[in-house]
mmCIF file of C-alpha atoms and ligand atoms in Angstrom:
data_model
loop_
_atom_site.group_PDB
_atom_site.id
_atom_site.type_symbol
_atom_site.label_atom_id
_atom_site.label_comp_id
_atom_site.label_asym_id
_atom_site.label_seq_id
_atom_site.Cartn_x
_atom_site.Cartn_y
_atom_site.Cartn_z
ATOM 1 C CA MET A 1 0.008 0.008 0.001
ATOM 2 C CA SER A 2 1.391 3.436 -0.934
ATOM 3 C CA GLU A 3 1.541 6.382 1.427
ATOM 4 C CA GLY A 4 -1.433 8.005 -0.242
ATOM 5 C CA GLU A 5 -3.463 4.836 -0.088
ATOM 6 C CA ALA A 6 -2.703 4.366 3.571
ATOM 7 C CA ALA A 7 -3.675 7.955 4.277
ATOM 8 C CA ILE A 8 -7.152 7.291 2.912
ATOM 9 C CA GLY A 9 -7.613 4.391 5.294
ATOM 10 C CA ILE A 10 -6.879 6.490 8.340
ATOM 11 C CA LEU A 11 -8.920 9.581 7.350
ATOM 12 C CA ASN A 12 -10.941 10.700 10.305
ATOM 13 C CA ARG A 13 -14.528 11.452 9.356
ATOM 14 C CA PRO A 14 -16.856 13.318 11.694
ATOM 15 C CA ASP A 15 -19.866 11.321 10.584
ATOM 16 C CA ALA A 16 -19.853 7.660 11.653
ATOM 17 C CA SER A 17 -22.004 6.687 8.681
ATOM 18 C CA VAL A 18 -19.294 7.870 6.322
ATOM 19 C CA ALA A 19 -17.087 5.085 5.015
ATOM 20 C CA VAL A 20 -13.712 5.484 3.344
ATOM 21 C CA PRO A 21 -12.188 3.434 0.565
ATOM 22 C CA VAL A 22 -9.506 1.140 2.005
ATOM 23 C CA ARG A 23 -7.390 1.677 -1.102
ATOM 24 C CA ARG A 24 -7.705 3.830 -4.169
ATOM 25 C CA LEU A 25 -11.017 2.780 -5.673
ATOM 26 C CA ALA A 26 -12.563 3.009 -9.137
ATOM 27 C CA LEU A 27 -16.327 2.452 -9.079
ATOM 28 C CA VAL A 28 -18.154 2.179 -12.396
ATOM 29 C CA MET A 29 -21.845 2.896 -12.103
ATOM 30 C CA PHE A 30 -23.395 1.102 -15.052
ATOM 31 C CA GLY A 31 -27.008 0.980 -16.280
ATOM 32 C CA SER A 32 -29.547 2.403 -18.667
ATOM 33 C CA PRO A 33 -30.647 6.012 -18.666
ATOM 34 C CA GLY A 34 -32.950 6.425 -15.647
ATOM 35 C CA SER A 35 -31.618 3.410 -13.825
ATOM 36 C CA GLY A 36 -30.545 5.608 -10.926
ATOM 37 C CA LYS A 37 -26.792 5.496 -11.470
ATOM 38 C CA GLY A 38 -26.402 9.271 -11.269
ATOM 39 C CA THR A 39 -28.415 9.461 -8.020
ATOM 40 C CA GLN A 40 -26.396 6.633 -6.498
ATOM 41 C CA ALA A 41 -23.111 8.095 -7.691
ATOM 42 C CA LYS A 42 -23.943 11.354 -5.937
ATOM 43 C CA LEU A 43 -24.789 9.583 -2.663
ATOM 44 C CA LEU A 44 -21.549 7.622 -2.955
ATOM 45 C CA VAL A 45 -19.531 10.851 -3.333
ATOM 46 C CA GLN A 46 -20.688 11.872 0.148
ATOM 47 C CA HIS A 47 -20.165 8.366 1.504
ATOM 48 C CA LEU A 48 -16.701 7.726 0.105
ATOM 49 C CA GLY A 49 -15.259 11.209 -0.318
ATOM 50 C CA ILE A 50 -14.123 10.529 -3.868
ATOM 51 C CA PRO A 51 -15.441 12.471 -6.916
ATOM 52 C CA GLN A 52 -18.150 11.539 -9.369
ATOM 53 C CA ILE A 53 -17.067 11.679 -12.972
ATOM 54 C CA SER A 54 -20.238 12.030 -15.004
ATOM 55 C CA THR A 55 -19.602 12.437 -18.728
ATOM 56 C CA GLY A 56 -23.250 13.592 -19.159
ATOM 57 C CA ASP A 57 -22.765 16.404 -16.570
ATOM 58 C CA MET A 58 -19.423 17.388 -18.110
ATOM 59 C CA LEU A 59 -20.937 17.592 -21.612
ATOM 60 C CA ARG A 60 -23.939 19.608 -20.311
ATOM 61 C CA GLY A 61 -21.447 21.920 -18.613
ATOM 62 C CA HIS A 62 -19.825 22.631 -21.959
ATOM 63 C CA ILE A 63 -23.279 23.221 -23.572
ATOM 64 C CA GLU A 64 -24.113 25.737 -20.798
ATOM 65 C CA GLN A 65 -20.842 27.564 -21.322
ATOM 66 C CA GLY A 66 -21.589 27.697 -25.035
ATOM 67 C CA ASP A 67 -17.989 26.740 -25.905
ATOM 68 C CA GLN A 68 -16.779 24.920 -29.000
ATOM 69 C CA LEU A 69 -17.147 21.470 -27.510
ATOM 70 C CA GLY A 70 -20.632 22.289 -26.278
ATOM 71 C CA LEU A 71 -21.684 23.421 -29.748
ATOM 72 C CA CYS A 72 -20.285 20.211 -31.156
ATOM 73 C CA VAL A 73 -22.302 17.889 -28.945
ATOM 74 C CA ARG A 74 -25.512 19.848 -28.379
ATOM 75 C CA ASP A 75 -27.612 18.481 -31.226
ATOM 76 C CA LEU A 76 -26.477 14.886 -30.699
ATOM 77 C CA MET A 77 -27.438 15.074 -27.033
ATOM 78 C CA ARG A 78 -30.757 16.723 -27.732
ATOM 79 C CA ALA A 79 -31.572 13.810 -30.062
ATOM 80 C CA GLY A 80 -30.574 11.241 -27.445
ATOM 81 C CA SER A 81 -27.583 9.941 -29.469
ATOM 82 C CA LEU A 82 -24.123 9.260 -28.127
ATOM 83 C CA VAL A 83 -21.318 11.674 -28.795
ATOM 84 C CA SER A 84 -17.945 10.560 -30.248
ATOM 85 C CA ASP A 85 -15.710 8.147 -28.357
ATOM 86 C CA GLU A 86 -12.599 10.261 -28.924
ATOM 87 C CA LEU A 87 -14.166 13.341 -27.415
ATOM 88 C CA VAL A 88 -15.494 11.516 -24.313
ATOM 89 C CA ASN A 89 -12.301 9.468 -23.830
ATOM 90 C CA ASP A 90 -10.269 12.724 -23.822
ATOM 91 C CA LEU A 91 -12.640 14.417 -21.381
ATOM 92 C CA VAL A 92 -12.362 11.513 -18.936
ATOM 93 C CA ALA A 93 -8.599 11.122 -19.299
ATOM 94 C CA GLN A 94 -8.134 14.831 -18.551
ATOM 95 C CA ARG A 95 -10.454 14.635 -15.545
ATOM 96 C CA LEU A 96 -8.625 11.607 -14.147
ATOM 97 C CA GLU A 97 -5.332 13.547 -14.190
ATOM 98 C CA GLU A 98 -6.758 16.129 -11.788
ATOM 99 C CA PRO A 99 -5.420 15.722 -8.222
ATOM 100 C CA GLU A 100 -8.977 15.356 -6.916
ATOM 101 C CA ALA A 101 -9.232 11.969 -8.683
ATOM 102 C CA ALA A 102 -5.973 10.626 -7.269
ATOM 103 C CA ARG A 103 -7.667 8.780 -4.371
ATOM 104 C CA GLY A 104 -10.246 7.181 -6.668
ATOM 105 C CA PHE A 105 -13.383 8.121 -8.473
ATOM 106 C CA ILE A 106 -16.930 7.056 -9.390
ATOM 107 C CA LEU A 107 -17.600 6.846 -13.119
ATOM 108 C CA ASP A 108 -21.205 7.617 -14.139
ATOM 109 C CA GLY A 109 -22.236 7.254 -17.763
ATOM 110 C CA TYR A 110 -18.791 6.046 -18.894
ATOM 111 C CA PRO A 111 -17.890 3.733 -20.563
ATOM 112 C CA ARG A 112 -20.809 3.529 -22.966
ATOM 113 C CA THR A 113 -19.304 1.862 -26.025
ATOM 114 C CA LEU A 114 -16.829 -0.933 -26.591
ATOM 115 C CA ALA A 115 -14.204 1.609 -27.751
ATOM 116 C CA GLN A 116 -14.597 3.502 -24.478
ATOM 117 C CA ALA A 117 -14.471 0.348 -22.415
ATOM 118 C CA VAL A 118 -11.256 -0.744 -24.071
ATOM 119 C CA VAL A 119 -9.633 2.635 -23.297
ATOM 120 C CA LEU A 120 -10.866 2.546 -19.745
ATOM 121 C CA SER A 121 -9.663 -1.041 -19.160
ATOM 122 C CA LYS A 122 -6.127 -0.037 -20.155
ATOM 123 C CA LEU A 123 -6.286 3.025 -17.927
ATOM 124 C CA LEU A 124 -7.533 1.050 -14.902
ATOM 125 C CA ASP A 125 -4.919 -1.601 -15.373
ATOM 126 C CA SER A 126 -2.145 1.049 -15.516
ATOM 127 C CA LEU A 127 -3.458 2.876 -12.424
ATOM 128 C CA GLY A 128 -3.626 -0.307 -10.354
ATOM 129 C CA LEU A 129 -6.833 0.731 -8.539
ATOM 130 C CA ARG A 130 -9.270 -1.582 -6.807
ATOM 131 C CA GLU A 131 -12.390 -1.566 -8.943
ATOM 132 C CA LEU A 132 -15.981 -2.609 -9.103
ATOM 133 C CA VAL A 133 -18.680 -2.333 -11.769
ATOM 134 C CA ILE A 134 -22.185 -1.951 -10.382
ATOM 135 C CA HIS A 135 -24.879 -2.691 -12.895
ATOM 136 C CA LEU A 136 -28.291 -1.302 -11.982
ATOM 137 C CA ILE A 137 -31.105 -3.096 -13.791
ATOM 138 C CA VAL A 138 -34.540 -1.480 -14.129
ATOM 139 C CA ASP A 139 -37.589 -2.355 -16.220
ATOM 140 C CA TYR A 140 -37.859 0.070 -19.196
ATOM 141 C CA ASP A 141 -41.526 0.963 -18.553
ATOM 142 C CA ILE A 142 -40.568 2.066 -15.026
ATOM 143 C CA ILE A 143 -37.700 4.066 -16.504
ATOM 144 C CA ILE A 144 -39.942 6.012 -18.841
ATOM 145 C CA SER A 145 -42.311 6.950 -15.980
ATOM 146 C CA ARG A 146 -39.356 7.819 -13.729
ATOM 147 C CA ILE A 147 -37.626 10.039 -16.237
ATOM 148 C CA SER A 148 -40.760 11.982 -17.105
ATOM 149 C CA GLY A 149 -40.970 13.144 -13.447
ATOM 150 C CA ARG A 150 -37.282 13.906 -13.202
ATOM 151 C CA ARG A 151 -35.975 17.377 -12.291
ATOM 152 C CA GLN A 152 -32.341 18.476 -11.894
ATOM 153 C CA CYS A 153 -30.551 21.329 -10.158
ATOM 154 C CA PRO A 154 -28.706 23.281 -12.833
ATOM 155 C CA ARG A 155 -26.062 24.402 -10.349
ATOM 156 C CA CYS A 156 -25.071 21.251 -8.393
ATOM 157 C CA GLY A 157 -26.577 18.564 -10.577
ATOM 158 C CA THR A 158 -28.648 16.894 -7.801
ATOM 159 C CA LEU A 159 -31.498 14.833 -9.248
ATOM 160 C CA TYR A 160 -35.025 14.774 -7.873
ATOM 161 C CA ASN A 161 -38.219 12.926 -8.803
ATOM 162 C CA ALA A 162 -41.745 14.180 -8.277
ATOM 163 C CA THR A 163 -42.778 10.852 -6.706
ATOM 164 C CA SER A 164 -39.765 8.904 -5.509
ATOM 165 C CA ARG A 165 -37.421 11.701 -4.412
ATOM 166 C CA PRO A 166 -39.199 15.017 -4.176
ATOM 167 C CA PRO A 167 -37.359 18.125 -3.004
ATOM 168 C CA LYS A 168 -38.412 19.607 0.360
ATOM 169 C CA VAL A 169 -39.887 22.638 -1.395
ATOM 170 C CA ALA A 170 -41.475 21.877 -4.823
ATOM 171 C CA GLY A 171 -39.294 22.997 -7.700
ATOM 172 C CA VAL A 172 -36.340 24.100 -5.544
ATOM 173 C CA CYS A 173 -32.998 22.372 -4.843
ATOM 174 C CA ASP A 174 -32.600 21.286 -1.206
ATOM 175 C CA LEU A 175 -28.877 21.968 -1.269
ATOM 176 C CA ASP A 176 -28.541 25.426 -2.862
ATOM 177 C CA GLY A 177 -32.052 26.823 -3.382
ATOM 178 C CA GLU A 178 -31.677 26.915 -7.168
ATOM 179 C CA THR A 179 -34.825 26.495 -9.291
ATOM 180 C CA LEU A 180 -34.973 22.937 -10.628
ATOM 181 C CA VAL A 181 -35.137 22.331 -14.408
ATOM 182 C CA ILE A 182 -36.253 19.525 -16.768
ATOM 183 C CA ARG A 183 -33.385 18.230 -18.880
ATOM 184 C CA GLU A 184 -33.931 18.806 -22.586
ATOM 185 C CA ASP A 185 -33.335 15.120 -23.391
ATOM 186 C CA ASP A 186 -35.890 13.921 -20.794
ATOM 187 C CA ARG A 187 -38.824 14.181 -23.214
ATOM 188 C CA GLU A 188 -40.419 10.730 -23.829
ATOM 189 C CA SER A 189 -39.449 10.431 -27.521
ATOM 190 C CA VAL A 190 -35.859 11.265 -26.639
ATOM 191 C CA VAL A 191 -35.828 8.898 -23.682
ATOM 192 C CA ARG A 192 -36.869 6.100 -26.023
ATOM 193 C CA GLU A 193 -33.967 7.010 -28.332
ATOM 194 C CA ARG A 194 -31.542 7.006 -25.361
ATOM 195 C CA LEU A 195 -32.844 3.561 -24.328
ATOM 196 C CA LEU A 196 -32.328 2.300 -27.855
ATOM 197 C CA ALA A 197 -28.722 3.636 -27.899
ATOM 198 C CA TYR A 198 -28.201 1.879 -24.585
ATOM 199 C CA GLU A 199 -29.560 -1.440 -25.867
ATOM 200 C CA ARG A 200 -27.407 -1.326 -29.012
ATOM 201 C CA GLN A 201 -24.182 0.213 -27.812
ATOM 202 C CA THR A 202 -23.906 0.024 -24.053
ATOM 203 C CA ARG A 203 -25.637 -3.048 -22.617
ATOM 204 C CA PRO A 204 -23.339 -5.415 -24.572
ATOM 205 C CA LEU A 205 -20.457 -4.069 -22.459
ATOM 206 C CA ILE A 206 -21.616 -6.391 -19.626
ATOM 207 C CA GLU A 207 -20.250 -9.292 -21.655
ATOM 208 C CA TYR A 208 -16.977 -7.406 -22.163
ATOM 209 C CA PHE A 209 -16.688 -6.735 -18.437
ATOM 210 C CA ARG A 210 -17.242 -10.496 -17.784
ATOM 211 C CA GLU A 211 -14.818 -11.633 -20.472
ATOM 212 C CA THR A 212 -12.074 -9.299 -19.197
ATOM 213 C CA GLY A 213 -12.565 -10.423 -15.599
ATOM 214 C CA ARG A 214 -13.821 -7.128 -14.200
ATOM 215 C CA LYS A 215 -15.571 -7.507 -10.853
ATOM 216 C CA LEU A 216 -19.262 -7.013 -11.576
ATOM 217 C CA ILE A 217 -22.270 -6.764 -9.277
ATOM 218 C CA GLU A 218 -25.780 -6.722 -10.743
ATOM 219 C CA LEU A 219 -28.653 -5.181 -8.773
ATOM 220 C CA ASP A 220 -32.322 -5.139 -9.791
ATOM 221 C CA SER A 221 -33.402 -1.714 -8.610
ATOM 222 C CA SER A 222 -36.835 -1.578 -10.247
ATOM 223 C CA THR A 223 -38.954 -1.344 -7.101
ATOM 224 C CA GLU A 224 -36.574 0.054 -4.471
ATOM 225 C CA SER A 225 -36.363 3.606 -3.213
ATOM 226 C CA PRO A 226 -33.038 5.362 -3.903
ATOM 227 C CA ASP A 227 -32.241 5.249 -0.158
ATOM 228 C CA ALA A 228 -32.885 1.510 0.130
ATOM 229 C CA LEU A 229 -30.755 0.843 -2.928
ATOM 230 C CA PHE A 230 -28.009 2.997 -1.518
ATOM 231 C CA GLY A 231 -28.130 0.880 1.694
ATOM 232 C CA ARG A 232 -27.615 -2.208 -0.372
ATOM 233 C CA ILE A 233 -24.687 -0.689 -2.239
ATOM 234 C CA GLN A 234 -23.075 0.376 1.019
ATOM 235 C CA GLN A 235 -23.393 -3.179 2.275
ATOM 236 C CA ILE A 236 -21.849 -4.622 -0.886
ATOM 237 C CA LEU A 237 -18.884 -2.241 -0.736
ATOM 238 C CA SER A 238 -18.218 -3.271 2.810
ATOM 239 C CA GLN A 239 -18.669 -7.015 2.103
ATOM 240 C CA GLN A 240 -16.236 -6.735 -0.808
ATOM 241 C CA GLY A 241 -13.660 -5.201 1.507
ATOM 242 C CA LEU A 242 -13.694 -1.962 -0.424
ATOM 243 C CA THR A 243 -14.592 0.299 2.428
ATOM 244 C CA ALA A 244 -13.331 0.568 5.994
HETATM 245 P P1 LIG B 1 -28.428 9.156 -19.071
HETATM 246 O O1 LIG B 1 -27.545 8.011 -18.587
HETATM 247 O O2 LIG B 1 -29.645 9.304 -18.203
HETATM 248 O O3 LIG B 1 -28.742 9.067 -20.544
HETATM 249 P P2 LIG B 1 -26.236 11.065 -19.072
HETATM 250 O O4 LIG B 1 -26.233 12.359 -18.403
HETATM 251 O O5 LIG B 1 -25.270 10.034 -18.592
HETATM 252 O O6 LIG B 1 -27.733 10.539 -18.868
HETATM 253 O O7 LIG B 1 -26.043 11.252 -20.633
HETATM 254 C C1 LIG B 1 -26.757 12.210 -21.377
HETATM 255 C C2 LIG B 1 -26.253 12.228 -22.821
HETATM 256 O O8 LIG B 1 -24.865 12.627 -22.836
HETATM 257 C C3 LIG B 1 -26.278 10.881 -23.573
HETATM 258 O O9 LIG B 1 -27.566 10.649 -24.120
HETATM 259 C C4 LIG B 1 -25.197 11.161 -24.640
HETATM 260 O O10 LIG B 1 -25.696 11.976 -25.667
HETATM 261 C C5 LIG B 1 -24.194 11.961 -23.868
HETATM 262 N N1 LIG B 1 -23.132 11.078 -23.203
HETATM 263 C C6 LIG B 1 -22.923 10.952 -21.911
HETATM 264 N N2 LIG B 1 -21.937 10.106 -21.619
HETATM 265 C C7 LIG B 1 -21.516 9.624 -22.817
HETATM 266 C C8 LIG B 1 -20.519 8.702 -23.236
HETATM 267 N N3 LIG B 1 -19.784 8.064 -22.339
HETATM 268 N N4 LIG B 1 -20.369 8.467 -24.565
HETATM 269 C C9 LIG B 1 -21.123 9.122 -25.485
HETATM 270 N N5 LIG B 1 -22.057 9.981 -25.204
HETATM 271 C C10 LIG B 1 -22.272 10.281 -23.860
#
């Protein structure tokens, strides 16, 4: 164990419910749009003290800034299609070089194609992190009804749902008081397009993870509340010896 890794294990957290990764940890939150991977990733950030790397949030950030990259991806994202592998691979590689990611990270929405998974596999092998892929499985009809009630804070990215995870005050973020918005790609026709892209390009990666010996946990999260699912994930991380 390196000095940095050991330091993580002895971090003193004020909140007893907060765990820490025992070694540098790469968690891959995997699942279809609306499976809850973004919500769980955000809960895990607080639990583990390592950053979430959401390619969707990063891309939306560029669109909001109106920069060149944002202009490049805006129409594809609006239509529910995937953006290019090169672009996303570069974004993730740059982000992983930031000091904040040195102790580990939670990938959300990446990898999404075989080309991305191959790049990530090489990267994980070279970093020598402990790793786990968590696959959240949810019935597609449930997903469509979930996404149509979804609202997001444009400032901090926290996700809410009118029925399963309402904010304390309707339409307002609990954390920073910002007015919640509906994501442009959360319209039903676009959601169906995103599910199709997932079926064709992303779901087959499960086989790739299996073939390449990645540690994979599959959880059916169709009927559980986000908090109950989070409880199960916490338990799994501890059983797998990934948290202290
Ligand atoms: P969801 O998983 O609910 O679709 P995301 O925020 O992860 O939401 O992604 C939103 C959109 O961003 C995708 O539909 C796609 O256009 C783009 N995107 C995000 N991550 C990737 C990726 N790894 N590769 C290609 N496109 C991506």
